[in-house]
Each structure stands twice: as structure tokens, then as C-alpha cells.
Amino acid sequence: MDEELLRLQQELEEVQLEDTEQRLSEKNVVTIILKLVQLKQVELVYTLTGKEYLTPKQLVLEIEDELTSRGGRLRLDDISASLNIDIISIENAVAKLVSGNDEIFLLNSIEVITSWYIDNVSREWNEYLQEKGQVTIGEIATKYNLPVDVVAESIKERIGTEPESQIRAERNGNVLYTEFFVDQQRSMIRGLLMATTQPVSLSRLATKYSLEATMTDKLVREMINNGMVPGCLGGGDYVPFIFTVMQRSKVDSFFASNNFIDLKMLKSLKVKSGPKFVQESFPDAILLDSCMVGATILSSLEAIIDECIANNSVADIKSAFPAQLNDKDCSLLLSKVTVLKSRKKAKAKVFANRYVASNFFLETLELEFKTLSLEAGKIAGQSRPSSNKAKPKPKPIEKDAEKKTQKKGKKGKGRRQRGNVSDTEDDNNRESAVDTHFTKSLEQFLQESSLTS
């Protein structure tokens, strides 16, 4: 090839040195070229000075040479300045070049880039990544003045963990990590999780110990699945198994001993699904407003009420309730008693969430109250003065006494007020006597019926 080129150069030199009888002047050459262009027998591209011409094919070759000499990336305005060709002709030539070559593409309509340029800079990206351990795609795009989508697509084609990969890294979203960096993060996270005995937020863990937040969750899940850490994830928190065991031990021990557990206690133990957690060990546990109780408490309550109904009596059921239950808890628990569920068919009634009385007892008590009321009415009637007693006629008022009466008006008014107070005290005393008699009669009835607490 080199010998052929050398031979052609020698022939050209010989032709140029030969004497010719007829020579074309520069003006004649220009005229001929313009005529050929006018007849559309030849297509030429003029330089900015107008002294040189290029064919479109030659212009494309010139641009390829410029790309090669400039490292595979070149701006269109730089090509225009270098070749001394107008920008429109450069754009047309570049469009032809790009359309016929898969390894060359136009970037943002202002730059020409080759695939081998991306290959070269990807090695630089890899070196930069190995130094830092982790880097974002946006950081690479900014550093090399490239669009993010171009960098992302280029990395996708070249990334891998194999030795032959141009970019040896792992990708998580828009972040690249080296294998060493990932192993380092994994070891730190595993050490922290193995040392914890309480639930810990992964986001707080990453912030406190300067971990890479974007990969912490992924690594924790990976280690849990591989059995590298004993725990599970729940709502962004890592929960060690030892904490779950401690929760189970405390809850089960307390409930088994007290047949009761407060929902606040479950919350303090960080039990998220408290009722479900308790019912896993005690399926018959009953959920109330502020706590959970064992089924035996409901059984004891039902036994007391059944005995009350069977004996036609009244009972204080407070002893059947744990002291920590509030009024709503008691009401909810009573609503679960079978014999009290239907109000129409219920054989007993509950008062103040504390007392239960059978219907027969209430009917008996009602009759006794009626009897006591009649007796109280008779006593009240006997204590009042008779209304049939004749009242003394008032003495006639003499005319001479009218003035005296007017002077003593104020004193008389005071006497009348004191008289009204005296009448009110008498009425209160009589009512008090009736109430005392009623109360004593009721207590006597309860004592005889053996119903006093």
C-alpha cells in the first residue's frame, strides 16, 4: 500500500514538471468551475474566503479527520472555524455523516460524539468511581458536560461486576457503588444490627453513622433473607428477634399472672398490633376500651349473675372486675354476658355497672316500696294539724288603733316573716321523720332478705 502511494506521488511530480504548450490561467479555471456548477454537473462547497472549493463528499471526510484528531468529540462551530466552512454546510455534512454511521451521533444539535469517545471516557469514569467508592450519574454528567440520559444509557451498556466490565460497579437508582464500598457498608450495617436489642429506624441509623441511605434498606433486606442478621423489617424499622422474644415473655407473663393487660402497657413495650399480639398466645382474650381481659373474668361474671338470678337476689359484681377497668370497660364486658344481651328477654338488670338485680327481686322490692310509701303517707298525714278546726274570728279594728297599726307596720312585717320560717322548719322536721322511717323500713327489709353487703 505504501509503495503504491509512493509511486503515484512520483508520477504526479513528473507530470507537474513537464512543459506544456497550453496552460489554463487561474481565471479560466474559475470560469470553467462556475460553468460546471451552473450546469449542475458538479456540486461544490465554498470556503469562507471563496478561494477554495470542496465537494460534499470531501467535506464529510474532512469532518471525520477532525473528529479523529480531536478525540472523538467536537462542536459544530469548532469544525466550522477549523475547516473555514460556513455552519450551514457543516450541519448538512454532519447530518450525512451521522445518518450513515452507527458509531457517530449528534448531541443536542451542537456536538458530534463517537462511540469510541464514550469508551475512552468510561474508563475515566471507572477510575474516578474506584477512587471515591460511590458516585452519582448526575455528578459524572456534570463533570464531563454530558446529558444525564446519555451518561445513564452509556453506563447501562458498560457496567458490571465482572473483571472485563468497563465500569466495575453496582448501580442502585442513579448511584454507582464499587464492590469494596458495598462490602464496607454491609459490614458496618451488620455490626450495628447485631448489637441492637431494640427496634431501630434505618433512616436514623444511616444518618447517625454516615451510611449510604439509598442502599441501607437494600442491604438489610439482603442480609435478613440470607440469615446474616436475626431480625425482620417493619415500617422502615429493623426489629431484632431478641426484642420480639422479650416482648412475648413480658406480655405473656403479665397476662397469665393477672388475667388482664392494659393497652398502654402494650404501647410502652412497642407492640404495634397489641390485641393481635396478645391473642396469639391467649386466643380467648377479650378486647375492651382500655385493656384486654381473660375469658375467665367473663365466666366469673356470668356465674355471679346466674347465681343472682337463680336466688332471686341482688349482687355486687365489682369484685369480678379488675380494679384497673374504667366504666366503659365494665359496660363493654357486661354487654358480652349472655343473659343480659337481650333487653326484652333479660332476666336481670344492671345498675351503675356495679349492681345486678334479678327481675323477681326488683318486682318484690317494688311492692315493698309501695307498702312503705303508703305507711309513710299515713304517718305524714297524722303529723299534720287538722284542717277542720274552727278558726277564731278576727277582732274588729278600732279607728283609734289605725295610726298605731301604721306606725308598727314594719315590726308586724318582721313578725310575719319569722312566722313563715317557723312553718318551714316544721315541714322539714316532718319530712325528715318520714325519710327516717322509710330508710329504717328498707334496711329492715334488706336484713330480713339477707341482701345487705
Tab-separated table of C-alpha atoms in Angstrom:
chain	number	residue	atom	x	y	z
A	1	MET	CA	0.000	0.000	0.000
A	2	ASP	CA	2.796	2.406	0.924
A	3	GLU	CA	4.734	1.524	-2.270
A	4	GLU	CA	1.644	2.194	-4.400
A	5	LEU	CA	1.140	5.575	-2.802
A	6	LEU	CA	4.780	6.481	-3.281
A	7	ARG	CA	4.592	5.531	-6.984
A	8	LEU	CA	1.553	7.736	-7.537
A	9	GLN	CA	3.247	10.677	-5.867
A	10	GLN	CA	6.256	10.307	-8.152
A	11	GLU	CA	4.027	10.225	-11.265
A	12	LEU	CA	2.234	13.375	-10.117
A	13	GLU	CA	5.525	15.143	-9.598
A	14	GLU	CA	6.721	14.169	-13.105
A	15	VAL	CA	3.517	15.465	-14.704
A	16	GLN	CA	3.814	18.759	-12.875
A	17	LEU	CA	7.390	19.242	-14.076
A	18	GLU	CA	6.603	18.605	-17.741
A	19	ASP	CA	6.442	21.571	-20.103
A	20	THR	CA	3.085	22.042	-21.809
A	21	GLU	CA	2.256	24.186	-24.808
A	22	GLN	CA	-1.156	25.278	-23.480
A	23	ARG	CA	-1.804	26.330	-19.918
A	24	LEU	CA	-5.053	27.466	-18.200
A	25	SER	CA	-4.909	30.627	-16.210
A	26	GLU	CA	-6.470	30.856	-12.809
A	27	LYS	CA	-9.286	32.964	-14.223
A	28	ASN	CA	-10.020	30.308	-16.876
A	29	VAL	CA	-10.181	27.628	-14.186
A	30	VAL	CA	-12.642	29.662	-12.130
A	31	THR	CA	-14.810	30.266	-15.183
A	32	ILE	CA	-14.869	26.557	-16.050
A	33	ILE	CA	-15.779	25.580	-12.470
A	34	LEU	CA	-18.613	28.127	-12.314
A	35	LYS	CA	-19.964	26.820	-15.613
A	36	LEU	CA	-19.887	23.236	-14.374
A	37	VAL	CA	-21.706	24.285	-11.180
A	38	GLN	CA	-24.263	26.198	-13.274
A	39	LEU	CA	-24.901	23.126	-15.402
A	40	LYS	CA	-25.215	21.047	-12.159
A	41	GLN	CA	-22.508	18.718	-13.367
A	42	VAL	CA	-20.597	19.203	-10.150
A	43	GLU	CA	-21.563	20.154	-6.537
A	44	LEU	CA	-19.105	22.217	-4.540
A	45	VAL	CA	-18.860	23.761	-1.093
A	46	TYR	CA	-17.116	27.124	-0.920
A	47	THR	CA	-14.775	28.183	1.845
A	48	LEU	CA	-15.437	31.402	3.709
A	49	THR	CA	-12.669	33.130	1.718
A	50	GLY	CA	-14.094	31.912	-1.582
A	51	LYS	CA	-10.644	30.875	-2.823
A	52	GLU	CA	-11.068	27.154	-2.181
A	53	TYR	CA	-13.726	24.591	-3.043
A	54	LEU	CA	-14.632	21.209	-1.586
A	55	THR	CA	-17.021	18.553	-2.726
A	56	PRO	CA	-19.651	17.469	-0.133
A	57	LYS	CA	-18.008	14.052	-0.002
A	58	GLN	CA	-14.650	15.596	0.733
A	59	LEU	CA	-16.192	17.787	3.433
A	60	VAL	CA	-17.536	14.689	5.200
A	61	LEU	CA	-14.059	13.144	5.055
A	62	GLU	CA	-12.562	16.337	6.431
A	63	ILE	CA	-15.010	16.279	9.367
A	64	GLU	CA	-14.141	12.631	10.110
A	65	ASP	CA	-10.459	13.588	10.167
A	66	GLU	CA	-11.235	16.441	12.584
A	67	LEU	CA	-13.139	14.082	14.920
A	68	THR	CA	-10.232	11.638	14.907
A	69	SER	CA	-7.679	14.316	15.665
A	70	ARG	CA	-9.836	15.879	18.431
A	71	GLY	CA	-10.548	12.670	20.397
A	72	GLY	CA	-13.993	11.802	19.042
A	73	ARG	CA	-15.962	14.792	20.338
A	74	LEU	CA	-16.229	18.124	18.577
A	75	ARG	CA	-18.573	21.090	18.461
A	76	LEU	CA	-20.018	22.154	15.088
A	77	ASP	CA	-18.799	25.736	15.440
A	78	ASP	CA	-15.284	24.450	16.129
A	79	ILE	CA	-15.435	22.360	12.925
A	80	SER	CA	-16.625	25.416	11.012
A	81	ALA	CA	-13.742	27.514	12.290
A	82	SER	CA	-11.169	24.782	11.671
A	83	LEU	CA	-12.244	23.983	8.079
A	84	ASN	CA	-13.178	27.587	7.218
A	85	ILE	CA	-16.621	26.440	6.051
A	86	ASP	CA	-19.944	28.077	6.867
A	87	ILE	CA	-22.005	26.487	9.673
A	88	ILE	CA	-24.920	25.511	7.433
A	89	SER	CA	-22.683	23.439	5.171
A	90	ILE	CA	-21.124	21.843	8.250
A	91	GLU	CA	-24.562	20.925	9.626
A	92	ASN	CA	-25.580	19.330	6.309
A	93	ALA	CA	-22.343	17.357	6.117
A	94	VAL	CA	-22.656	16.176	9.736
A	95	ALA	CA	-26.245	15.030	9.100
A	96	LYS	CA	-24.974	12.867	6.221
A	97	LEU	CA	-22.134	11.556	8.383
A	98	VAL	CA	-24.402	10.607	11.294
A	99	SER	CA	-27.107	9.005	9.148
A	100	GLY	CA	-24.681	6.526	7.647
A	101	ASN	CA	-22.692	5.614	10.754
A	102	ASP	CA	-23.985	3.970	13.984
A	103	GLU	CA	-20.838	4.884	15.903
A	104	ILE	CA	-21.262	8.629	15.411
A	105	PHE	CA	-24.210	10.664	16.748
A	106	LEU	CA	-25.225	14.279	17.086
A	107	LEU	CA	-25.607	15.612	20.623
A	108	ASN	CA	-28.093	18.434	21.284
A	109	SER	CA	-27.654	19.579	17.654
A	110	ILE	CA	-24.363	21.267	18.554
A	111	GLU	CA	-21.830	18.456	19.101
A	112	VAL	CA	-20.651	15.346	17.265
A	113	ILE	CA	-19.644	12.409	19.507
A	114	THR	CA	-18.302	8.991	18.619
A	115	SER	CA	-18.856	5.719	20.462
A	116	TRP	CA	-15.134	5.245	20.935
A	117	TYR	CA	-15.075	8.610	22.740
A	118	ILE	CA	-17.614	7.162	25.240
A	119	ASP	CA	-15.427	4.045	25.565
A	120	ASN	CA	-12.443	6.192	26.442
A	121	VAL	CA	-14.236	8.397	28.977
A	122	SER	CA	-15.955	5.372	30.555
A	123	ARG	CA	-12.513	4.187	31.619
A	124	GLU	CA	-12.017	7.574	33.255
A	125	TRP	CA	-15.425	7.197	34.938
A	126	ASN	CA	-14.363	3.836	36.300
A	127	GLU	CA	-11.107	5.229	37.693
A	128	TYR	CA	-12.955	8.143	39.272
A	129	LEU	CA	-15.509	5.757	40.802
A	130	GLN	CA	-12.842	3.416	42.203
A	131	GLU	CA	-11.229	6.371	43.963
A	132	LYS	CA	-14.423	7.688	45.543
A	133	GLY	CA	-16.251	4.402	46.205
A	134	GLN	CA	-19.611	5.815	45.193
A	135	VAL	CA	-20.707	8.478	42.707
A	136	THR	CA	-23.977	9.643	41.165
A	137	ILE	CA	-24.764	9.673	37.458
A	138	GLY	CA	-25.554	13.363	37.743
A	139	GLU	CA	-22.079	14.012	39.141
A	140	ILE	CA	-20.475	12.273	36.141
A	141	ALA	CA	-22.739	14.161	33.729
A	142	THR	CA	-21.742	17.480	35.276
A	143	LYS	CA	-18.055	16.629	35.390
A	144	TYR	CA	-17.940	15.682	31.677
A	145	ASN	CA	-20.582	18.151	30.453
A	146	LEU	CA	-22.858	15.447	29.093
A	147	PRO	CA	-26.632	14.978	29.297
A	148	VAL	CA	-27.748	12.711	32.155
A	149	ASP	CA	-29.710	10.389	29.844
A	150	VAL	CA	-26.652	9.894	27.603
A	151	VAL	CA	-24.454	9.043	30.606
A	152	ALA	CA	-27.098	6.721	32.073
A	153	GLU	CA	-27.518	4.827	28.803
A	154	SER	CA	-23.760	4.606	28.266
A	155	ILE	CA	-23.209	3.252	31.800
A	156	LYS	CA	-26.022	0.719	31.377
A	157	GLU	CA	-24.186	-0.805	28.388
A	158	ARG	CA	-20.805	-0.942	30.159
A	159	ILE	CA	-21.450	-1.591	33.877
A	160	GLY	CA	-20.906	-4.923	35.625
A	161	THR	CA	-19.055	-6.675	38.409
A	162	GLU	CA	-17.075	-8.932	36.069
A	163	PRO	CA	-13.344	-8.201	35.574
A	164	GLU	CA	-13.862	-7.475	31.863
A	165	SER	CA	-16.525	-4.825	32.509
A	166	GLN	CA	-15.524	-1.296	31.527
A	167	ILE	CA	-17.230	0.086	34.647
A	168	ARG	CA	-16.873	-2.313	37.590
A	169	ALA	CA	-19.630	-1.271	39.939
A	170	GLU	CA	-23.165	-1.881	41.190
A	171	ARG	CA	-25.978	0.508	40.374
A	172	ASN	CA	-28.792	1.485	42.740
A	173	GLY	CA	-31.034	4.025	41.059
A	174	ASN	CA	-28.818	6.896	39.947
A	175	VAL	CA	-25.910	5.969	42.234
A	176	LEU	CA	-22.924	3.764	41.384
A	177	TYR	CA	-21.006	1.820	44.047
A	178	THR	CA	-17.799	-0.153	43.916
A	179	GLU	CA	-17.731	-3.693	45.304
A	180	PHE	CA	-15.361	-2.614	48.052
A	181	PHE	CA	-17.666	0.215	49.107
A	182	VAL	CA	-20.680	-2.126	49.196
A	183	ASP	CA	-18.803	-4.716	51.274
A	184	GLN	CA	-17.681	-1.990	53.664
A	185	GLN	CA	-21.242	-0.701	54.097
A	186	ARG	CA	-22.583	-4.229	54.567
A	187	SER	CA	-20.074	-4.973	57.322
A	188	MET	CA	-20.862	-1.735	59.178
A	189	ILE	CA	-24.617	-2.270	58.976
A	190	ARG	CA	-24.372	-5.901	60.086
A	191	GLY	CA	-22.240	-4.959	63.092
A	192	LEU	CA	-24.736	-2.282	64.171
A	193	LEU	CA	-27.776	-4.547	63.758
A	194	MET	CA	-26.175	-7.432	65.606
A	195	ALA	CA	-25.513	-5.143	68.579
A	196	THR	CA	-29.031	-3.709	68.896
A	197	THR	CA	-31.690	-5.169	71.213
A	198	GLN	CA	-34.374	-2.574	70.411
A	199	PRO	CA	-36.173	-1.632	67.167
A	200	VAL	CA	-34.122	0.884	65.216
A	201	SER	CA	-35.074	3.183	62.325
A	202	LEU	CA	-32.916	2.524	59.264
A	203	SER	CA	-33.042	6.168	58.211
A	204	ARG	CA	-31.823	7.324	61.645
A	205	LEU	CA	-29.174	4.622	61.651
A	206	ALA	CA	-27.883	5.804	58.269
A	207	THR	CA	-27.829	9.442	59.407
A	208	LYS	CA	-26.127	8.765	62.746
A	209	TYR	CA	-23.361	6.536	61.372
A	210	SER	CA	-22.923	8.237	57.949
A	211	LEU	CA	-24.170	5.228	55.991
A	212	GLU	CA	-25.351	5.422	52.404
A	213	ALA	CA	-29.119	5.847	52.852
A	214	THR	CA	-30.010	4.767	49.307
A	215	MET	CA	-28.538	1.283	49.793
A	216	THR	CA	-29.084	0.665	53.540
A	217	ASP	CA	-32.586	-0.746	53.107
A	218	LYS	CA	-31.489	-2.979	50.229
A	219	LEU	CA	-28.522	-4.402	52.159
A	220	VAL	CA	-30.588	-5.021	55.310
A	221	ARG	CA	-33.217	-6.941	53.325
A	222	GLU	CA	-30.478	-8.930	51.636
A	223	MET	CA	-28.865	-9.838	54.971
A	224	ILE	CA	-32.228	-10.787	56.521
A	225	ASN	CA	-33.020	-13.098	53.595
A	226	ASN	CA	-29.556	-14.665	53.819
A	227	GLY	CA	-29.801	-15.126	57.588
A	228	MET	CA	-26.866	-12.823	58.261
A	229	VAL	CA	-28.826	-10.808	60.853
A	230	PRO	CA	-31.523	-12.205	63.208
A	231	GLY	CA	-34.476	-9.889	62.758
A	232	CYS	CA	-37.124	-8.532	60.425
A	233	LEU	CA	-38.244	-5.243	58.874
A	234	GLY	CA	-41.435	-3.454	59.815
A	235	GLY	CA	-42.406	0.032	58.684
A	236	GLY	CA	-38.848	1.160	57.969
A	237	ASP	CA	-37.566	-0.208	61.286
A	238	TYR	CA	-35.315	-3.181	61.945
A	239	VAL	CA	-36.728	-5.323	64.752
A	240	PRO	CA	-34.276	-7.867	66.242
A	241	PHE	CA	-35.708	-11.248	67.193
A	242	ILE	CA	-34.399	-10.863	70.732
A	243	PHE	CA	-36.697	-7.876	71.187
A	244	THR	CA	-39.689	-9.874	69.939
A	245	VAL	CA	-38.817	-12.664	72.371
A	246	MET	CA	-38.588	-10.137	75.215
A	247	GLN	CA	-41.964	-8.644	74.244
A	248	ARG	CA	-43.577	-12.057	74.150
A	249	SER	CA	-42.117	-13.043	77.504
A	250	LYS	CA	-43.262	-9.871	79.288
A	251	VAL	CA	-46.744	-9.785	77.784
A	252	ASP	CA	-47.460	-13.482	78.302
A	253	SER	CA	-46.111	-13.469	81.870
A	254	PHE	CA	-48.139	-10.412	82.898
A	255	PHE	CA	-51.369	-11.602	81.285
A	256	ALA	CA	-51.043	-15.115	82.685
A	257	SER	CA	-50.494	-13.737	86.214
A	258	ASN	CA	-53.168	-11.010	86.168
A	259	ASN	CA	-55.641	-12.269	83.590
A	260	PHE	CA	-55.543	-8.686	82.351
A	261	ILE	CA	-53.255	-6.275	80.468
A	262	ASP	CA	-53.520	-2.532	79.853
A	263	LEU	CA	-53.252	-1.315	76.250
A	264	LYS	CA	-50.908	1.443	77.454
A	265	MET	CA	-48.518	-1.228	78.677
A	266	LEU	CA	-48.531	-2.838	75.222
A	267	LYS	CA	-47.759	0.551	73.712
A	268	SER	CA	-44.884	1.126	76.147
A	269	LEU	CA	-43.452	-2.237	75.095
A	270	LYS	CA	-43.643	-1.042	71.436
A	271	VAL	CA	-46.127	-3.758	70.489
A	272	LYS	CA	-47.648	-2.340	67.312
A	273	SER	CA	-50.622	-4.704	66.873
A	274	GLY	CA	-51.353	-5.128	70.591
A	275	PRO	CA	-54.660	-7.100	70.576
A	276	LYS	CA	-53.479	-9.423	67.826
A	277	PHE	CA	-50.171	-9.961	69.654
A	278	VAL	CA	-51.950	-10.941	72.896
A	279	GLN	CA	-54.452	-13.203	71.133
A	280	GLU	CA	-51.635	-15.167	69.525
A	281	SER	CA	-50.912	-16.624	72.980
A	282	PHE	CA	-54.390	-16.170	74.500
A	283	PRO	CA	-56.976	-16.669	71.736
A	284	ASP	CA	-59.908	-16.158	74.173
A	285	ALA	CA	-58.659	-12.757	75.401
A	286	ILE	CA	-61.340	-10.062	75.202
A	287	LEU	CA	-60.572	-6.579	73.888
A	288	LEU	CA	-62.197	-3.725	75.842
A	289	ASP	CA	-61.792	0.055	75.712
A	290	SER	CA	-58.522	0.459	77.621
A	291	CYS	CA	-57.374	-3.104	78.193
A	292	MET	CA	-57.718	-6.783	77.425
A	293	VAL	CA	-59.022	-9.362	79.900
A	294	GLY	CA	-59.070	-13.123	80.037
A	295	ALA	CA	-62.159	-15.145	79.246
A	296	THR	CA	-62.222	-16.434	82.847
A	297	ILE	CA	-63.216	-12.949	84.054
A	298	LEU	CA	-66.281	-13.068	81.814
A	299	SER	CA	-67.015	-16.591	83.053
A	300	SER	CA	-66.789	-15.445	86.701
A	301	LEU	CA	-69.073	-12.509	85.961
A	302	GLU	CA	-71.623	-14.762	84.278
A	303	ALA	CA	-71.507	-17.164	87.244
A	304	ILE	CA	-72.255	-14.337	89.706
A	305	ILE	CA	-75.161	-13.102	87.580
A	306	ASP	CA	-76.553	-16.623	87.070
A	307	GLU	CA	-76.457	-17.195	90.849
A	308	CYS	CA	-78.164	-13.838	91.409
A	309	ILE	CA	-80.958	-14.797	89.011
A	310	ALA	CA	-81.298	-18.284	90.480
A	311	ASN	CA	-81.563	-16.910	94.047
A	312	ASN	CA	-83.843	-14.024	93.001
A	313	SER	CA	-81.490	-11.581	94.649
A	314	VAL	CA	-79.138	-8.684	94.043
A	315	ALA	CA	-75.339	-8.856	93.793
A	316	ASP	CA	-72.355	-6.503	93.820
A	317	ILE	CA	-70.288	-7.502	90.766
A	318	LYS	CA	-67.424	-5.089	91.388
A	319	SER	CA	-65.282	-7.897	92.778
A	320	ALA	CA	-65.442	-9.691	89.424
A	321	PHE	CA	-63.786	-6.751	87.632
A	322	PRO	CA	-60.045	-5.968	87.754
A	323	ALA	CA	-59.518	-2.707	89.620
A	324	GLN	CA	-57.958	-1.082	86.523
A	325	LEU	CA	-61.148	-1.272	84.438
A	326	ASN	CA	-62.918	2.014	83.735
A	327	ASP	CA	-66.688	2.460	83.361
A	328	LYS	CA	-66.593	1.885	79.608
A	329	ASP	CA	-64.592	-1.343	80.088
A	330	CYS	CA	-67.162	-2.593	82.601
A	331	SER	CA	-70.037	-1.677	80.306
A	332	LEU	CA	-68.433	-3.481	77.347
A	333	LEU	CA	-67.748	-6.570	79.444
A	334	LEU	CA	-71.325	-6.652	80.752
A	335	SER	CA	-72.621	-6.364	77.185
A	336	LYS	CA	-70.967	-9.724	76.450
A	337	VAL	CA	-72.880	-11.547	79.226
A	338	THR	CA	-75.336	-13.868	77.513
A	339	VAL	CA	-78.296	-13.395	79.889
A	340	LEU	CA	-78.021	-9.595	79.596
A	341	LYS	CA	-77.654	-9.270	75.824
A	342	SER	CA	-81.363	-9.027	75.024
A	343	ARG	CA	-83.039	-6.274	76.992
A	344	LYS	CA	-86.537	-7.602	76.384
A	345	LYS	CA	-85.713	-11.159	77.480
A	346	ALA	CA	-83.096	-10.295	80.094
A	347	LYS	CA	-83.752	-11.893	83.499
A	348	ALA	CA	-81.810	-9.240	85.379
A	349	LYS	CA	-80.838	-5.591	85.206
A	350	VAL	CA	-77.524	-3.794	85.817
A	351	PHE	CA	-77.225	-0.534	87.760
A	352	ALA	CA	-74.187	1.793	87.667
A	353	ASN	CA	-72.067	-1.000	86.101
A	354	ARG	CA	-71.791	-2.450	89.577
A	355	TYR	CA	-75.052	-3.954	90.855
A	356	VAL	CA	-77.087	-6.720	89.238
A	357	ALA	CA	-80.634	-7.465	90.407
A	358	SER	CA	-82.941	-10.217	89.179
A	359	ASN	CA	-86.308	-9.232	87.777
A	360	PHE	CA	-88.102	-11.124	90.568
A	361	PHE	CA	-86.129	-9.221	93.204
A	362	LEU	CA	-86.966	-5.894	91.544
A	363	GLU	CA	-90.678	-6.773	91.456
A	364	THR	CA	-90.584	-7.742	95.152
A	365	LEU	CA	-88.731	-4.553	96.009
A	366	GLU	CA	-91.243	-2.501	94.061
A	367	LEU	CA	-94.146	-3.981	96.058
A	368	GLU	CA	-92.314	-3.325	99.306
A	369	PHE	CA	-91.615	0.274	98.287
A	370	LYS	CA	-95.293	0.784	97.568
A	371	THR	CA	-96.164	-0.572	101.019
A	372	LEU	CA	-93.571	1.641	102.663
A	373	SER	CA	-94.802	4.645	100.717
A	374	LEU	CA	-98.380	4.090	101.911
A	375	GLU	CA	-97.180	3.788	105.520
A	376	ALA	CA	-95.055	6.925	105.150
A	377	GLY	CA	-98.058	8.751	103.772
A	378	LYS	CA	-100.198	7.777	106.776
A	379	ILE	CA	-97.505	8.950	109.198
A	380	ALA	CA	-97.196	12.269	107.354
A	381	GLY	CA	-100.944	12.741	107.484
A	382	GLN	CA	-101.152	12.065	111.225
A	383	SER	CA	-98.360	14.554	111.997
A	384	ARG	CA	-100.154	17.454	110.258
A	385	PRO	CA	-102.717	19.607	112.292
A	386	SER	CA	-106.417	19.033	111.467
A	387	SER	CA	-107.789	21.404	108.836
A	388	ASN	CA	-111.402	21.120	110.197
A	389	LYS	CA	-110.680	23.008	113.464
A	390	ALA	CA	-112.616	26.318	113.614
A	391	LYS	CA	-110.528	29.382	113.159
A	392	PRO	CA	-111.077	32.325	115.621
A	393	LYS	CA	-112.781	35.328	114.166
A	394	PRO	CA	-110.607	38.418	113.859
A	395	LYS	CA	-111.289	41.236	116.261
A	396	PRO	CA	-112.671	44.442	114.784
A	397	ILE	CA	-110.094	47.151	114.338
A	398	GLU	CA	-110.910	50.375	116.013
A	399	LYS	CA	-110.389	53.677	114.254
A	400	ASP	CA	-108.182	54.941	117.066
A	401	ALA	CA	-105.829	51.982	116.567
A	402	GLU	CA	-105.256	52.545	112.848
A	403	LYS	CA	-102.492	55.058	113.438
A	404	LYS	CA	-100.759	52.721	115.883
A	405	THR	CA	-101.015	49.918	113.367
A	406	GLN	CA	-99.416	52.080	110.655
A	407	LYS	CA	-96.536	53.080	112.975
A	408	LYS	CA	-95.871	49.454	113.850
A	409	GLY	CA	-96.134	48.242	110.223
A	410	LYS	CA	-92.509	47.379	109.894
A	411	LYS	CA	-92.432	45.414	113.119
A	412	GLY	CA	-95.507	43.465	112.098
A	413	LYS	CA	-93.913	42.596	108.777
A	414	GLY	CA	-90.907	41.204	110.582
A	415	ARG	CA	-93.172	39.080	112.797
A	416	ARG	CA	-94.904	37.632	109.719
A	417	GLN	CA	-91.503	36.669	108.156
A	418	ARG	CA	-90.445	34.887	111.337
A	419	GLY	CA	-93.748	33.097	111.338
A	420	ASN	CA	-93.094	31.747	107.788
A	421	VAL	CA	-89.628	30.460	108.771
A	422	SER	CA	-91.158	28.631	111.702
A	423	ASP	CA	-93.696	26.941	109.416
A	424	THR	CA	-90.895	25.808	107.000
A	425	GLU	CA	-88.901	24.245	109.847
A	426	ASP	CA	-91.957	22.300	110.937
A	427	ASP	CA	-92.454	20.936	107.420
A	428	ASN	CA	-88.771	19.902	107.177
A	429	ASN	CA	-88.929	18.123	110.513
A	430	ARG	CA	-91.988	16.191	109.409
A	431	GLU	CA	-90.343	15.186	106.097
A	432	SER	CA	-87.180	14.134	107.927
A	433	ALA	CA	-89.218	11.926	110.187
A	434	VAL	CA	-90.868	10.300	107.173
A	435	ASP	CA	-87.472	9.721	105.446
A	436	THR	CA	-86.003	8.209	108.593
A	437	HIS	CA	-88.931	5.851	108.923
A	438	PHE	CA	-88.673	4.904	105.214
A	439	THR	CA	-84.923	4.250	105.466
A	440	LYS	CA	-85.284	2.103	108.578
A	441	SER	CA	-88.044	0.103	106.941
A	442	LEU	CA	-85.873	-0.501	103.819
A	443	GLU	CA	-82.865	-1.573	105.884
A	444	GLN	CA	-85.069	-3.923	107.899
A	445	PHE	CA	-86.322	-5.436	104.607
A	446	LEU	CA	-82.801	-5.940	103.276
A	447	GLN	CA	-81.655	-7.533	106.545
A	448	GLU	CA	-84.559	-9.914	106.541
A	449	SER	CA	-83.852	-10.830	102.924
A	450	SER	CA	-80.081	-11.246	103.671
A	451	LEU	CA	-79.235	-8.769	100.896
A	452	THR	CA	-77.031	-6.279	102.706
A	453	SER	CA	-73.465	-6.257	101.509
